[in-house]
Amino acid sequence: LANNPQARQLELALASNRIDELEAANQRLPQLDFSGSFNARGRSVDTAAVPETGTPAAQGSWSEAFGNFVNEDISADGLFADFTIRGQLDLQWDIRNRTAKANHQRARAQIALAELNLQKTQQSLASQVIQAARSMRSALKRIEVSDLSVELSESNLEAERARFSAGTATNYDVLSRIDELNRARQDALNARLDYVRGLLEIQTLNGEILPAYGIALAHS
């Protein structure tokens, strides 16, 4: 019964509920977040004039700032001339956490309900399959008996017609034999119809009725 549409839908719903339960359980756990940043800087400096030493005034420039990103002696001073590293660690933990706890309990209850619905549906489907199989077996027996009854009725009709030709039977006797043959044929037809109904019922419950008749559903 794995292909039964109703059972399959309930199985998918159960799988979705289990995912929701995992997410709700995660919400009850402490939350630990880490963030960090790295910033490198290049600087330029204005130089004031010093008359005593003959040092002229100089104004900082963009080229000097970009040039100061990297140290001249990397092996001794490192790659970047001026940089800042920042890190932050955040811990959030609601000890009671009533909302998350309630959501988790609700998700678990929904899983239990989905499992119960699936179990009941599977039991019902199994019972229907057993009943359909019994109907098919009964119909097969009735087909065998009704086919024998048709053969016997045909023989009786031929014999009755022969007696009518010999003048030992009446029209009523022949008509009665014809009526018996028609009833036998009707019983045989009903038995075959019951067998087909049982087969269709099983194919429907197993989700195999469309493939059995060469009909394939298009998947989007």
PDB file of C-alpha atoms in Angstrom, residues 4-186:
ATOM      1  CA  ASN A   4      -1.795   4.584  -2.113  1.00  0.00           C
ATOM      2  CA  PRO A   5      -2.382   8.340  -2.601  1.00  0.00           C
ATOM      3  CA  GLN A   6      -4.056   8.824   0.779  1.00  0.00           C
ATOM      4  CA  ALA A   7      -1.337   6.964   2.686  1.00  0.00           C
ATOM      5  CA  ARG A   8       1.384   8.718   0.700  1.00  0.00           C
ATOM      6  CA  GLN A   9      -0.091  12.127   1.532  1.00  0.00           C
ATOM      7  CA  LEU A  10      -0.163  11.268   5.238  1.00  0.00           C
ATOM      8  CA  GLU A  11       3.454  10.057   5.087  1.00  0.00           C
ATOM      9  CA  LEU A  12       4.528  13.348   3.521  1.00  0.00           C
ATOM     10  CA  ALA A  13       2.608  15.284   6.176  1.00  0.00           C
ATOM     11  CA  LEU A  14       4.334  13.225   8.885  1.00  0.00           C
ATOM     12  CA  ALA A  15       7.757  13.941   7.371  1.00  0.00           C
ATOM     13  CA  SER A  16       6.928  17.665   7.304  1.00  0.00           C
ATOM     14  CA  ASN A  17       5.848  17.537  10.968  1.00  0.00           C
ATOM     15  CA  ARG A  18       9.134  15.894  11.918  1.00  0.00           C
ATOM     16  CA  ILE A  19      11.069  18.685  10.218  1.00  0.00           C
ATOM     17  CA  ASP A  20       8.991  21.233  12.127  1.00  0.00           C
ATOM     18  CA  GLU A  21       9.743  19.360  15.364  1.00  0.00           C
ATOM     19  CA  LEU A  22      13.495  19.508  14.708  1.00  0.00           C
ATOM     20  CA  GLU A  23      13.263  23.240  14.064  1.00  0.00           C
ATOM     21  CA  ALA A  24      11.220  23.766  17.242  1.00  0.00           C
ATOM     22  CA  ALA A  25      13.758  21.733  19.251  1.00  0.00           C
ATOM     23  CA  ASN A  26      16.547  23.944  17.887  1.00  0.00           C
ATOM     24  CA  GLN A  27      14.749  27.045  19.138  1.00  0.00           C
ATOM     25  CA  ARG A  28      15.061  25.721  22.709  1.00  0.00           C
ATOM     26  CA  LEU A  29      18.866  25.598  22.529  1.00  0.00           C
ATOM     27  CA  PRO A  30      21.184  28.489  23.541  1.00  0.00           C
ATOM     28  CA  GLN A  31      22.235  30.702  20.635  1.00  0.00           C
ATOM     29  CA  LEU A  32      25.925  31.501  20.244  1.00  0.00           C
ATOM     30  CA  ASP A  33      26.934  34.058  17.618  1.00  0.00           C
ATOM     31  CA  PHE A  34      30.448  35.199  16.709  1.00  0.00           C
ATOM     32  CA  SER A  35      31.300  38.186  14.533  1.00  0.00           C
ATOM     33  CA  GLY A  36      34.696  39.609  13.636  1.00  0.00           C
ATOM     34  CA  SER A  37      36.255  42.302  11.495  1.00  0.00           C
ATOM     35  CA  PHE A  38      39.706  43.173  10.188  1.00  0.00           C
ATOM     36  CA  ASN A  39      40.576  46.709   9.034  1.00  0.00           C
ATOM     37  CA  ALA A  40      43.911  47.813   7.556  1.00  0.00           C
ATOM     38  CA  ARG A  41      44.728  51.520   7.311  1.00  0.00           C
ATOM     39  CA  GLY A  42      47.252  53.628   5.457  1.00  0.00           C
ATOM     40  CA  ARG A  43      48.055  57.091   6.857  1.00  0.00           C
ATOM     41  CA  SER A  44      49.572  60.277   5.564  1.00  0.00           C
ATOM     42  CA  VAL A  45      50.994  62.946   7.890  1.00  0.00           C
ATOM     43  CA  ASP A  46      51.415  66.692   7.391  1.00  0.00           C
ATOM     44  CA  THR A  47      54.944  67.866   8.227  1.00  0.00           C
ATOM     45  CA  ALA A  48      55.492  71.265   9.826  1.00  0.00           C
ATOM     46  CA  ALA A  49      58.491  73.380   8.775  1.00  0.00           C
ATOM     47  CA  VAL A  50      61.500  73.461  11.143  1.00  0.00           C
ATOM     48  CA  PRO A  51      63.651  76.505  10.320  1.00  0.00           C
ATOM     49  CA  GLU A  52      66.458  75.475  12.659  1.00  0.00           C
ATOM     50  CA  THR A  53      67.108  72.266  10.748  1.00  0.00           C
ATOM     51  CA  GLY A  54      65.983  73.543   7.371  1.00  0.00           C
ATOM     52  CA  THR A  55      63.087  71.033   7.164  1.00  0.00           C
ATOM     53  CA  PRO A  56      60.441  72.324   4.777  1.00  0.00           C
ATOM     54  CA  ALA A  57      56.687  71.963   5.386  1.00  0.00           C
ATOM     55  CA  ALA A  58      54.959  69.068   3.607  1.00  0.00           C
ATOM     56  CA  GLN A  59      51.298  68.144   3.192  1.00  0.00           C
ATOM     57  CA  GLY A  60      50.111  64.552   3.361  1.00  0.00           C
ATOM     58  CA  SER A  61      48.806  62.996   0.137  1.00  0.00           C
ATOM     59  CA  TRP A  62      46.697  60.088  -1.084  1.00  0.00           C
ATOM     60  CA  SER A  63      49.735  58.398  -2.606  1.00  0.00           C
ATOM     61  CA  GLU A  64      51.513  58.506   0.740  1.00  0.00           C
ATOM     62  CA  ALA A  65      48.435  57.065   2.502  1.00  0.00           C
ATOM     63  CA  PHE A  66      48.189  54.179   0.022  1.00  0.00           C
ATOM     64  CA  GLY A  67      51.918  53.613   0.288  1.00  0.00           C
ATOM     65  CA  ASN A  68      51.682  53.306   4.072  1.00  0.00           C
ATOM     66  CA  PHE A  69      49.357  50.292   3.885  1.00  0.00           C
ATOM     67  CA  VAL A  70      52.332  47.936   3.761  1.00  0.00           C
ATOM     68  CA  ASN A  71      55.511  47.994   5.858  1.00  0.00           C
ATOM     69  CA  GLU A  72      58.862  48.308   4.177  1.00  0.00           C
ATOM     70  CA  ASP A  73      60.362  45.489   6.247  1.00  0.00           C
ATOM     71  CA  ILE A  74      57.614  42.831   6.121  1.00  0.00           C
ATOM     72  CA  SER A  75      59.706  40.099   7.746  1.00  0.00           C
ATOM     73  CA  ALA A  76      60.333  42.255  10.805  1.00  0.00           C
ATOM     74  CA  ASP A  77      57.233  44.469  11.054  1.00  0.00           C
ATOM     75  CA  GLY A  78      54.570  42.342   9.377  1.00  0.00           C
ATOM     76  CA  LEU A  79      52.569  42.981   6.231  1.00  0.00           C
ATOM     77  CA  PHE A  80      50.262  45.843   7.226  1.00  0.00           C
ATOM     78  CA  ALA A  81      51.516  49.047   8.742  1.00  0.00           C
ATOM     79  CA  ASP A  82      48.378  49.836  10.733  1.00  0.00           C
ATOM     80  CA  PHE A  83      45.424  47.498  11.252  1.00  0.00           C
ATOM     81  CA  THR A  84      42.657  46.737  13.717  1.00  0.00           C
ATOM     82  CA  ILE A  85      41.114  43.353  14.582  1.00  0.00           C
ATOM     83  CA  ARG A  86      37.773  43.203  16.361  1.00  0.00           C
ATOM     84  CA  GLY A  87      35.833  40.166  17.582  1.00  0.00           C
ATOM     85  CA  GLN A  88      32.482  39.756  19.342  1.00  0.00           C
ATOM     86  CA  LEU A  89      30.905  36.681  20.916  1.00  0.00           C
ATOM     87  CA  ASP A  90      27.197  36.785  21.840  1.00  0.00           C
ATOM     88  CA  LEU A  91      25.424  34.158  23.931  1.00  0.00           C
ATOM     89  CA  GLN A  92      21.607  34.191  24.193  1.00  0.00           C
ATOM     90  CA  TRP A  93      19.897  31.725  26.471  1.00  0.00           C
ATOM     91  CA  ASP A  94      16.402  32.102  27.842  1.00  0.00           C
ATOM     92  CA  ILE A  95      16.392  29.728  30.805  1.00  0.00           C
ATOM     93  CA  ARG A  96      12.621  29.332  30.939  1.00  0.00           C
ATOM     94  CA  ASN A  97      12.066  29.769  27.206  1.00  0.00           C
ATOM     95  CA  ARG A  98       8.360  29.069  27.561  1.00  0.00           C
ATOM     96  CA  THR A  99       7.378  29.992  23.998  1.00  0.00           C
ATOM     97  CA  ALA A 100       9.959  27.726  22.380  1.00  0.00           C
ATOM     98  CA  LYS A 101       9.090  24.925  24.806  1.00  0.00           C
ATOM     99  CA  ALA A 102       5.379  25.217  24.001  1.00  0.00           C
ATOM    100  CA  ASN A 103       6.107  25.230  20.266  1.00  0.00           C
ATOM    101  CA  HIS A 104       8.225  22.104  20.639  1.00  0.00           C
ATOM    102  CA  GLN A 105       5.545  20.304  22.623  1.00  0.00           C
ATOM    103  CA  ARG A 106       2.925  21.270  20.035  1.00  0.00           C
ATOM    104  CA  ALA A 107       5.147  19.948  17.223  1.00  0.00           C
ATOM    105  CA  ARG A 108       5.606  16.655  19.051  1.00  0.00           C
ATOM    106  CA  ALA A 109       1.844  16.375  19.586  1.00  0.00           C
ATOM    107  CA  GLN A 110       1.282  16.973  15.874  1.00  0.00           C
ATOM    108  CA  ILE A 111       3.736  14.178  15.066  1.00  0.00           C
ATOM    109  CA  ALA A 112       1.898  11.797  17.388  1.00  0.00           C
ATOM    110  CA  LEU A 113      -1.433  12.722  15.769  1.00  0.00           C
ATOM    111  CA  ALA A 114       0.006  12.297  12.255  1.00  0.00           C
ATOM    112  CA  GLU A 115       1.429   8.890  13.188  1.00  0.00           C
ATOM    113  CA  LEU A 116      -1.945   7.825  14.587  1.00  0.00           C
ATOM    114  CA  ASN A 117      -3.785   8.999  11.450  1.00  0.00           C
ATOM    115  CA  LEU A 118      -1.305   7.152   9.242  1.00  0.00           C
ATOM    116  CA  GLN A 119      -1.622   3.971  11.281  1.00  0.00           C
ATOM    117  CA  LYS A 120      -5.426   4.088  11.180  1.00  0.00           C
ATOM    118  CA  THR A 121      -5.412   4.728   7.442  1.00  0.00           C
ATOM    119  CA  GLN A 122      -3.003   1.856   6.815  1.00  0.00           C
ATOM    120  CA  GLN A 123      -5.147  -0.500   8.879  1.00  0.00           C
ATOM    121  CA  SER A 124      -8.282   0.606   7.028  1.00  0.00           C
ATOM    122  CA  LEU A 125      -6.598   0.162   3.651  1.00  0.00           C
ATOM    123  CA  ALA A 126      -5.314  -3.279   4.609  1.00  0.00           C
ATOM    124  CA  SER A 127      -8.811  -4.288   5.701  1.00  0.00           C
ATOM    125  CA  GLN A 128     -10.256  -3.067   2.403  1.00  0.00           C
ATOM    126  CA  VAL A 129      -7.628  -4.984   0.421  1.00  0.00           C
ATOM    127  CA  ILE A 130      -8.402  -8.177   2.349  1.00  0.00           C
ATOM    128  CA  GLN A 131     -12.128  -7.725   1.743  1.00  0.00           C
ATOM    129  CA  ALA A 132     -11.551  -7.076  -1.972  1.00  0.00           C
ATOM    130  CA  ALA A 133      -9.333 -10.154  -2.228  1.00  0.00           C
ATOM    131  CA  ARG A 134     -12.012 -12.270  -0.567  1.00  0.00           C
ATOM    132  CA  SER A 135     -14.600 -10.904  -2.994  1.00  0.00           C
ATOM    133  CA  MET A 136     -12.354 -11.841  -5.909  1.00  0.00           C
ATOM    134  CA  ARG A 137     -11.859 -15.391  -4.625  1.00  0.00           C
ATOM    135  CA  SER A 138     -15.598 -15.738  -4.092  1.00  0.00           C
ATOM    136  CA  ALA A 139     -16.258 -14.378  -7.579  1.00  0.00           C
ATOM    137  CA  LEU A 140     -13.834 -16.895  -9.092  1.00  0.00           C
ATOM    138  CA  LYS A 141     -15.692 -19.758  -7.435  1.00  0.00           C
ATOM    139  CA  ARG A 142     -19.010 -18.344  -8.649  1.00  0.00           C
ATOM    140  CA  ILE A 143     -17.602 -18.052 -12.167  1.00  0.00           C
ATOM    141  CA  GLU A 144     -16.667 -21.732 -12.139  1.00  0.00           C
ATOM    142  CA  VAL A 145     -20.080 -22.781 -10.824  1.00  0.00           C
ATOM    143  CA  SER A 146     -22.021 -20.437 -13.128  1.00  0.00           C
ATOM    144  CA  ASP A 147     -20.070 -21.628 -16.188  1.00  0.00           C
ATOM    145  CA  LEU A 148     -21.015 -25.227 -15.328  1.00  0.00           C
ATOM    146  CA  SER A 149     -24.595 -24.083 -14.818  1.00  0.00           C
ATOM    147  CA  VAL A 150     -24.610 -22.430 -18.272  1.00  0.00           C
ATOM    148  CA  GLU A 151     -23.301 -25.629 -19.879  1.00  0.00           C
ATOM    149  CA  LEU A 152     -25.923 -27.705 -18.094  1.00  0.00           C
ATOM    150  CA  SER A 153     -28.708 -25.282 -19.025  1.00  0.00           C
ATOM    151  CA  GLU A 154     -27.628 -25.375 -22.669  1.00  0.00           C
ATOM    152  CA  SER A 155     -27.725 -29.188 -22.594  1.00  0.00           C
ATOM    153  CA  ASN A 156     -31.148 -29.162 -20.950  1.00  0.00           C
ATOM    154  CA  LEU A 157     -32.445 -26.728 -23.591  1.00  0.00           C
ATOM    155  CA  GLU A 158     -31.198 -28.913 -26.432  1.00  0.00           C
ATOM    156  CA  ALA A 159     -32.791 -31.968 -24.834  1.00  0.00           C
ATOM    157  CA  GLU A 160     -36.065 -30.108 -24.282  1.00  0.00           C
ATOM    158  CA  ARG A 161     -36.119 -29.002 -27.898  1.00  0.00           C
ATOM    159  CA  ALA A 162     -35.558 -32.568 -28.978  1.00  0.00           C
ATOM    160  CA  ARG A 163     -38.476 -33.719 -26.822  1.00  0.00           C
ATOM    161  CA  PHE A 164     -40.611 -30.908 -28.262  1.00  0.00           C
ATOM    162  CA  SER A 165     -39.776 -32.083 -31.771  1.00  0.00           C
ATOM    163  CA  ALA A 166     -40.769 -35.602 -30.720  1.00  0.00           C
ATOM    164  CA  GLY A 167     -44.056 -34.290 -29.333  1.00  0.00           C
ATOM    165  CA  THR A 168     -43.276 -35.160 -25.701  1.00  0.00           C
ATOM    166  CA  ALA A 169     -42.765 -31.568 -24.505  1.00  0.00           C
ATOM    167  CA  THR A 170     -44.696 -28.332 -24.808  1.00  0.00           C
ATOM    168  CA  ASN A 171     -43.751 -24.777 -25.714  1.00  0.00           C
ATOM    169  CA  TYR A 172     -43.923 -23.923 -22.020  1.00  0.00           C
ATOM    170  CA  ASP A 173     -41.261 -26.542 -21.250  1.00  0.00           C
ATOM    171  CA  VAL A 174     -38.930 -25.113 -23.914  1.00  0.00           C
ATOM    172  CA  LEU A 175     -39.499 -21.550 -22.714  1.00  0.00           C
ATOM    173  CA  SER A 176     -38.761 -22.621 -19.138  1.00  0.00           C
ATOM    174  CA  ARG A 177     -35.420 -24.081 -20.265  1.00  0.00           C
ATOM    175  CA  ILE A 178     -34.633 -20.866 -22.150  1.00  0.00           C
ATOM    176  CA  ASP A 179     -35.418 -18.891 -18.997  1.00  0.00           C
ATOM    177  CA  GLU A 180     -33.115 -21.141 -16.961  1.00  0.00           C
ATOM    178  CA  LEU A 181     -30.299 -20.613 -19.491  1.00  0.00           C
ATOM    179  CA  ASN A 182     -30.746 -16.831 -19.381  1.00  0.00           C
ATOM    180  CA  ARG A 183     -30.588 -16.840 -15.577  1.00  0.00           C
ATOM    181  CA  ALA A 184     -27.444 -18.974 -15.661  1.00  0.00           C
ATOM    182  CA  ARG A 185     -25.793 -16.620 -18.150  1.00  0.00           C
ATOM    183  CA  GLN A 186     -26.814 -13.624 -16.021  1.00  0.00           C
TER     184      GLN A 186
END
